[in-house]
Amino acid sequence: MTNSLETRTVTNLQYQLSADRMIYAMAPENEAVLEVEAGSTVTIATCDCFEGQIEDVNQDFGTLDWERINPATGPIFVRGAEPGDILLVHIEDIQLAEQGVMTTGPGLGVLGDELAANAIRMVEVRDGKAVFSTDIEFPLRPMIGVIGTAPGCQSVPCGTPGDHGGNMDCTRITTGAALLLPVNVPGALFALGDLHASMGDGEVAVCGIEIAGRVTVRLDVLKGKSWPLPMLVNDEVVVTIASEESLDDAAVRATKQMVHWLHDEFGMELAEATFLCSAAGDLRVCQIVDPLRTARFEVPRTIVEKLGFALA
């Protein structure tokens, strides 16, 4: 990890950030390692969630440095982003390494109370597919596990999700999505990491296919909106995301945030918005294995566009 400021313009407000510029917690006191103008495009290299420490299926878990888990590359200072604004992160591309890793074992994931020994699986990435075994291959579903901004007044480990983003492990956070995050401190202090070549909703083993890679994002600033954050927009849906100690609480808050957003932004009566969410929306699980659980509520974008929604 480094605290030296690095500003490197490549061309047309395009920047690159190498994977050795890492943080292990999102915090207001973190010093930016890259400073960019709003509207800039940044290509961010990342390690896998183990920072490359797992190299062999027979490796002893005890050799891992657990202080180096879920690193995020950054943070990035976005000029013009002030507290109260929204950082609009357009995810333009995700490029993956050629091999990922999965782990589980006692005390890890949903089956942690039944597993007797730690297990490691190396998964090759080839021709757009994950080679899970000699018999099973399936299409890649690249996504970003850890992505967020600095909280306003505390340090939060990168492995923990929250209202600032963090380790939400939401499968919707992928190419083509626009993720909306709060700006709690000047410059937002944006960072990301923990890529997955594929991960199912729930992340039940405590991991997806953990992998290194490169993510290209465009960072814009949205002003004058008091929306429930984090939110996500893609071509299909508008999504509210919430993290709480229990999955039930996360599910309730994600739902209420969507209903209240429809009420506040478009003037729908609460009952009408509730009817709409119950008839046309979907409540889904993001993950159930992190220090806080994460749920999301999705409404078709075509519906909210009929109400007047437009993303700047």
Short mmCIF file of C-alpha atoms in Angstrom, two decimals:
data_model
loop_
_atom_site.label_atom_id
_atom_site.label_comp_id
_atom_site.label_asym_id
_atom_site.label_seq_id
_atom_site.Cartn_x
_atom_site.Cartn_y
_atom_site.Cartn_z
CA MET A 1 0.00 0.00 0.00
CA THR A 2 1.21 3.49 -0.77
CA ASN A 3 0.15 6.98 0.20
CA SER A 4 1.92 8.86 -2.58
CA LEU A 5 -0.39 10.80 -4.92
CA GLU A 6 -0.23 9.64 -8.51
CA THR A 7 -1.92 11.54 -11.34
CA ARG A 8 -1.18 10.19 -14.80
CA THR A 9 -3.14 11.40 -17.80
CA VAL A 10 -2.92 8.93 -20.67
CA THR A 11 -5.11 10.61 -23.30
CA ASN A 12 -8.50 12.33 -23.38
CA LEU A 13 -8.91 12.11 -19.61
CA GLN A 14 -8.15 8.41 -19.49
CA TYR A 15 -6.17 7.08 -16.55
CA GLN A 16 -4.65 3.80 -15.41
CA LEU A 17 -4.09 2.53 -11.89
CA SER A 18 -1.92 -0.48 -11.08
CA ALA A 19 -2.87 -3.24 -8.65
CA ASP A 20 -0.12 -2.36 -6.15
CA ARG A 21 -2.10 0.74 -5.06
CA MET A 22 -4.22 -1.04 -2.47
CA ILE A 23 -6.27 -0.38 0.62
CA TYR A 24 -7.78 -2.89 3.06
CA ALA A 25 -10.38 -0.52 4.48
CA MET A 26 -12.44 2.30 3.05
CA ALA A 27 -11.88 5.31 5.25
CA PRO A 28 -12.07 9.12 5.13
CA GLU A 29 -8.42 9.38 6.17
CA ASN A 30 -7.11 7.34 3.23
CA GLU A 31 -4.86 9.38 0.96
CA ALA A 32 -5.74 9.27 -2.73
CA VAL A 33 -3.31 7.52 -5.04
CA LEU A 34 -4.90 8.96 -8.18
CA GLU A 35 -6.72 12.23 -8.82
CA VAL A 36 -9.01 12.64 -11.83
CA GLU A 37 -11.51 15.05 -13.32
CA ALA A 38 -15.19 14.15 -13.19
CA GLY A 39 -16.09 12.42 -16.43
CA SER A 40 -12.73 10.66 -16.65
CA THR A 41 -12.25 7.03 -17.63
CA VAL A 42 -10.00 4.93 -15.41
CA THR A 43 -8.70 1.40 -15.98
CA ILE A 44 -8.08 -0.20 -12.59
CA ALA A 45 -6.01 -3.35 -12.12
CA THR A 46 -6.96 -5.59 -9.20
CA CYS A 47 -5.64 -8.60 -7.30
CA ASP A 48 -7.93 -11.46 -6.39
CA CYS A 49 -9.49 -11.32 -2.93
CA PHE A 50 -6.53 -13.26 -1.47
CA GLU A 51 -4.01 -10.88 -3.05
CA GLY A 52 -2.55 -13.81 -4.99
CA GLN A 53 -1.58 -15.73 -1.88
CA ILE A 54 -3.20 -19.02 -2.97
CA GLU A 55 -1.14 -20.74 -5.64
CA ASP A 56 -1.82 -24.45 -5.08
CA VAL A 57 -4.80 -26.65 -4.17
CA ASN A 58 -2.74 -28.35 -1.44
CA GLN A 59 -1.76 -25.10 0.23
CA ASP A 60 -2.29 -24.81 3.98
CA PHE A 61 -4.86 -22.15 4.85
CA GLY A 62 -2.73 -21.36 7.86
CA THR A 63 -0.09 -19.84 5.62
CA LEU A 64 -2.42 -17.03 4.52
CA ASP A 65 -2.07 -13.52 5.86
CA TRP A 66 -5.69 -12.81 6.75
CA GLU A 67 -4.92 -9.12 7.07
CA ARG A 68 -4.49 -9.06 3.27
CA ILE A 69 -7.97 -10.26 2.30
CA ASN A 70 -10.30 -8.34 -0.04
CA PRO A 71 -7.93 -5.53 -1.03
CA ALA A 72 -9.35 -2.74 -3.18
CA THR A 73 -7.29 -0.70 -5.63
CA GLY A 74 -7.37 3.01 -4.89
CA PRO A 75 -8.63 5.28 -3.58
CA ILE A 76 -9.31 7.70 -6.42
CA PHE A 77 -10.07 11.38 -5.76
CA VAL A 78 -12.68 12.73 -8.19
CA ARG A 79 -12.44 16.49 -8.55
CA GLY A 80 -15.73 18.28 -8.05
CA ALA A 81 -17.28 15.50 -5.95
CA GLU A 82 -18.51 17.05 -2.70
CA PRO A 83 -20.35 15.55 0.29
CA GLY A 84 -24.01 15.13 -0.58
CA ASP A 85 -23.31 14.43 -4.25
CA ILE A 86 -23.66 11.05 -5.94
CA LEU A 87 -20.71 9.34 -7.60
CA LEU A 88 -21.98 7.75 -10.81
CA VAL A 89 -19.75 4.80 -11.75
CA HIS A 90 -20.29 3.55 -15.30
CA ILE A 91 -18.77 0.06 -15.56
CA GLU A 92 -17.51 -0.12 -19.14
CA ASP A 93 -15.40 -3.27 -19.22
CA ILE A 94 -14.10 -6.13 -17.08
CA GLN A 95 -11.08 -8.15 -18.21
CA LEU A 96 -10.16 -11.30 -16.29
CA ALA A 97 -6.97 -13.22 -15.63
CA GLU A 98 -6.63 -16.78 -16.96
CA GLN A 99 -7.20 -18.56 -13.66
CA GLY A 100 -9.34 -18.05 -10.57
CA VAL A 101 -9.56 -19.72 -7.19
CA MET A 102 -12.33 -20.92 -4.85
CA THR A 103 -12.09 -21.81 -1.18
CA THR A 104 -14.36 -23.06 1.56
CA GLY A 105 -14.12 -25.03 4.77
CA PRO A 106 -15.13 -25.25 8.43
CA GLY A 107 -16.79 -22.06 9.57
CA LEU A 108 -16.94 -20.67 6.03
CA GLY A 109 -20.12 -20.13 4.07
CA VAL A 110 -23.50 -21.81 4.45
CA LEU A 111 -22.03 -25.31 4.75
CA GLY A 112 -19.29 -24.30 7.17
CA ASP A 113 -20.93 -26.27 9.97
CA GLU A 114 -20.74 -29.49 7.92
CA LEU A 115 -17.38 -29.27 6.17
CA ALA A 116 -14.59 -31.15 7.92
CA ALA A 117 -11.59 -29.72 6.08
CA ASN A 118 -10.55 -26.70 4.07
CA ALA A 119 -10.79 -27.07 0.30
CA ILE A 120 -9.24 -25.12 -2.57
CA ARG A 121 -10.20 -25.31 -6.25
CA MET A 122 -8.32 -23.62 -9.08
CA VAL A 123 -10.62 -22.73 -11.99
CA GLU A 124 -9.28 -22.06 -15.46
CA VAL A 125 -10.83 -19.30 -17.55
CA ARG A 126 -10.83 -20.26 -21.21
CA ASP A 127 -12.78 -19.20 -24.32
CA GLY A 128 -15.33 -17.23 -22.34
CA LYS A 129 -16.04 -20.11 -19.98
CA ALA A 130 -15.13 -21.23 -16.48
CA VAL A 131 -13.62 -24.73 -16.61
CA PHE A 132 -15.02 -25.96 -13.31
CA SER A 133 -14.05 -29.61 -13.82
CA THR A 134 -13.32 -32.08 -16.62
CA ASP A 135 -17.08 -32.51 -17.04
CA ILE A 136 -18.46 -29.06 -16.25
CA GLU A 137 -17.93 -25.75 -18.01
CA PHE A 138 -20.22 -22.73 -17.89
CA PRO A 139 -20.22 -19.19 -19.31
CA LEU A 140 -18.36 -16.51 -17.41
CA ARG A 141 -20.36 -13.95 -15.44
CA PRO A 142 -17.76 -11.33 -14.51
CA MET A 143 -18.72 -9.02 -11.65
CA ILE A 144 -17.19 -6.75 -9.01
CA GLY A 145 -17.45 -7.83 -5.38
CA VAL A 146 -15.94 -4.81 -3.59
CA ILE A 147 -16.69 -1.31 -4.86
CA GLY A 148 -17.37 1.84 -2.90
CA THR A 149 -16.49 5.24 -1.56
CA ALA A 150 -15.12 6.37 1.79
CA PRO A 151 -17.64 6.45 4.66
CA GLY A 152 -18.07 9.84 6.25
CA CYS A 153 -16.62 9.31 9.72
CA GLN A 154 -15.31 5.79 10.14
CA SER A 155 -13.06 3.15 8.64
CA VAL A 156 -14.84 0.08 7.23
CA PRO A 157 -12.87 -3.03 6.16
CA CYS A 158 -13.12 -3.70 2.43
CA GLY A 159 -14.69 -7.07 3.24
CA THR A 160 -17.72 -5.45 4.88
CA PRO A 161 -20.61 -3.95 2.88
CA GLY A 162 -22.58 -0.88 3.90
CA ASP A 163 -24.26 2.28 2.68
CA HIS A 164 -20.93 3.37 1.20
CA GLY A 165 -20.82 0.22 -0.98
CA GLY A 166 -17.95 -2.08 -0.08
CA ASN A 167 -18.25 -5.87 -0.27
CA MET A 168 -21.84 -5.97 -1.56
CA ASP A 169 -21.14 -8.99 -3.80
CA CYS A 170 -24.05 -8.06 -6.06
CA THR A 171 -24.09 -9.91 -9.37
CA ARG A 172 -25.67 -6.88 -11.06
CA ILE A 173 -22.41 -4.93 -10.59
CA THR A 174 -20.99 -5.81 -13.98
CA THR A 175 -20.30 -4.46 -17.44
CA GLY A 176 -23.01 -2.09 -18.65
CA ALA A 177 -24.24 -1.12 -15.20
CA ALA A 178 -24.15 2.31 -13.62
CA LEU A 179 -23.59 2.12 -9.87
CA LEU A 180 -24.60 5.11 -7.77
CA LEU A 181 -22.60 5.64 -4.59
CA PRO A 182 -22.65 8.35 -1.91
CA VAL A 183 -20.03 11.06 -1.75
CA ASN A 184 -19.30 11.38 1.97
CA VAL A 185 -15.95 13.16 1.79
CA PRO A 186 -14.42 15.58 -0.73
CA GLY A 187 -13.34 13.66 -3.84
CA ALA A 188 -15.40 10.58 -2.86
CA LEU A 189 -12.26 8.39 -2.47
CA PHE A 190 -13.46 5.61 -4.77
CA ALA A 191 -11.93 2.11 -4.84
CA LEU A 192 -12.76 -1.36 -6.14
CA GLY A 193 -11.52 -4.95 -6.09
CA ASP A 194 -12.57 -8.56 -5.43
CA LEU A 195 -13.49 -9.53 -8.99
CA HIS A 196 -15.31 -12.76 -9.73
CA ALA A 197 -15.24 -14.68 -13.00
CA SER A 198 -18.62 -16.05 -11.93
CA MET A 199 -20.69 -15.98 -8.75
CA GLY A 200 -24.23 -17.02 -7.99
CA ASP A 201 -26.59 -14.91 -5.90
CA GLY A 202 -25.88 -15.70 -2.26
CA GLU A 203 -22.16 -16.52 -2.63
CA VAL A 204 -22.98 -19.55 -0.47
CA ALA A 205 -19.46 -21.05 -0.31
CA VAL A 206 -18.10 -17.68 0.95
CA CYS A 207 -16.55 -17.08 -2.46
CA GLY A 208 -17.20 -16.88 -6.17
CA ILE A 209 -14.48 -17.70 -8.66
CA GLU A 210 -12.04 -15.19 -7.17
CA ILE A 211 -9.80 -13.70 -9.83
CA ALA A 212 -7.47 -10.85 -10.71
CA GLY A 213 -8.30 -8.53 -13.56
CA ARG A 214 -8.80 -5.04 -14.90
CA VAL A 215 -11.92 -2.88 -14.72
CA THR A 216 -12.59 0.19 -16.83
CA VAL A 217 -14.99 2.73 -15.31
CA ARG A 218 -16.13 6.24 -16.11
CA LEU A 219 -16.57 8.40 -13.03
CA ASP A 220 -19.22 11.13 -13.14
CA VAL A 221 -20.73 13.30 -10.42
CA LEU A 222 -24.49 13.70 -10.01
CA LYS A 223 -25.63 16.71 -7.98
CA GLY A 224 -28.94 17.72 -6.46
CA LYS A 225 -30.37 14.23 -5.85
CA SER A 226 -31.24 12.69 -2.48
CA TRP A 227 -31.59 9.07 -3.54
CA PRO A 228 -31.29 5.96 -1.33
CA LEU A 229 -27.80 4.68 -1.95
CA PRO A 230 -26.27 2.47 -3.17
CA MET A 231 -28.42 2.17 -6.29
CA LEU A 232 -27.76 0.53 -9.64
CA VAL A 233 -29.17 1.09 -13.11
CA ASN A 234 -28.70 -1.01 -16.23
CA ASP A 235 -30.69 -1.51 -19.42
CA GLU A 236 -33.13 -3.82 -17.64
CA VAL A 237 -33.69 -2.67 -14.07
CA VAL A 238 -33.32 0.02 -11.44
CA VAL A 239 -32.03 -1.45 -8.17
CA THR A 240 -31.86 -0.43 -4.52
CA ILE A 241 -29.22 -2.23 -2.40
CA ALA A 242 -29.12 -2.57 1.39
CA SER A 243 -26.82 -4.31 3.88
CA GLU A 244 -27.81 -5.21 7.45
CA GLU A 245 -26.86 -7.70 10.17
CA SER A 246 -29.67 -10.04 9.10
CA LEU A 247 -30.86 -10.91 5.62
CA ASP A 248 -34.43 -10.18 6.69
CA ASP A 249 -33.51 -6.64 7.71
CA ALA A 250 -31.54 -6.10 4.51
CA ALA A 251 -34.47 -7.32 2.42
CA VAL A 252 -36.94 -5.07 4.23
CA ARG A 253 -34.72 -1.99 3.89
CA ALA A 254 -33.96 -2.57 0.19
CA THR A 255 -37.70 -2.84 -0.45
CA LYS A 256 -38.61 0.22 1.59
CA GLN A 257 -35.89 2.24 -0.11
CA MET A 258 -37.39 1.43 -3.50
CA VAL A 259 -40.94 2.27 -2.38
CA HIS A 260 -39.84 5.55 -0.79
CA TRP A 261 -37.77 6.46 -3.87
CA LEU A 262 -40.82 5.97 -6.11
CA HIS A 263 -42.83 8.11 -3.68
CA ASP A 264 -40.25 10.89 -3.27
CA GLU A 265 -38.98 11.06 -6.84
CA PHE A 266 -42.22 10.58 -8.80
CA GLY A 267 -44.97 11.47 -6.33
CA MET A 268 -46.51 8.02 -6.16
CA GLU A 269 -48.68 7.33 -3.14
CA LEU A 270 -47.02 4.86 -0.77
CA ALA A 271 -49.76 2.28 -1.30
CA GLU A 272 -49.51 2.62 -5.08
CA ALA A 273 -45.72 2.28 -5.00
CA THR A 274 -46.05 -0.76 -2.77
CA PHE A 275 -48.56 -2.33 -5.16
CA LEU A 276 -46.20 -1.66 -8.07
CA CYS A 277 -43.22 -3.26 -6.32
CA SER A 278 -45.29 -6.27 -5.29
CA ALA A 279 -46.67 -6.79 -8.80
CA ALA A 280 -43.68 -5.94 -11.01
CA GLY A 281 -40.59 -5.85 -8.78
CA ASP A 282 -38.25 -8.54 -7.52
CA LEU A 283 -36.58 -8.91 -4.13
CA ARG A 284 -33.29 -10.80 -4.44
CA VAL A 285 -30.37 -11.96 -2.32
CA CYS A 286 -26.90 -10.60 -3.08
CA GLN A 287 -24.87 -12.40 -0.41
CA ILE A 288 -25.38 -14.11 2.96
CA VAL A 289 -21.76 -14.72 4.03
CA ASP A 290 -20.18 -11.32 4.76
CA PRO A 291 -20.16 -9.50 8.13
CA LEU A 292 -23.39 -7.80 6.97
CA ARG A 293 -25.93 -9.47 4.66
CA THR A 294 -26.92 -7.76 1.40
CA ALA A 295 -30.22 -7.75 -0.50
CA ARG A 296 -31.51 -5.83 -3.49
CA PHE A 297 -34.87 -4.77 -4.89
CA GLU A 298 -35.31 -4.51 -8.66
CA VAL A 299 -37.95 -2.70 -10.72
CA PRO A 300 -37.99 -2.85 -14.53
CA ARG A 301 -36.38 0.26 -16.00
CA THR A 302 -39.15 0.57 -18.60
CA ILE A 303 -41.65 1.16 -15.80
CA VAL A 304 -39.70 3.91 -14.03
CA GLU A 305 -38.94 5.56 -17.37
CA LYS A 306 -42.71 5.86 -17.90
CA LEU A 307 -42.76 7.74 -14.61
CA GLY A 308 -40.14 10.16 -15.94
CA PHE A 309 -36.90 8.60 -14.78
CA ALA A 310 -33.73 9.49 -16.68
CA LEU A 311 -30.14 8.94 -15.64
CA ALA A 312 -27.89 11.89 -16.40
#
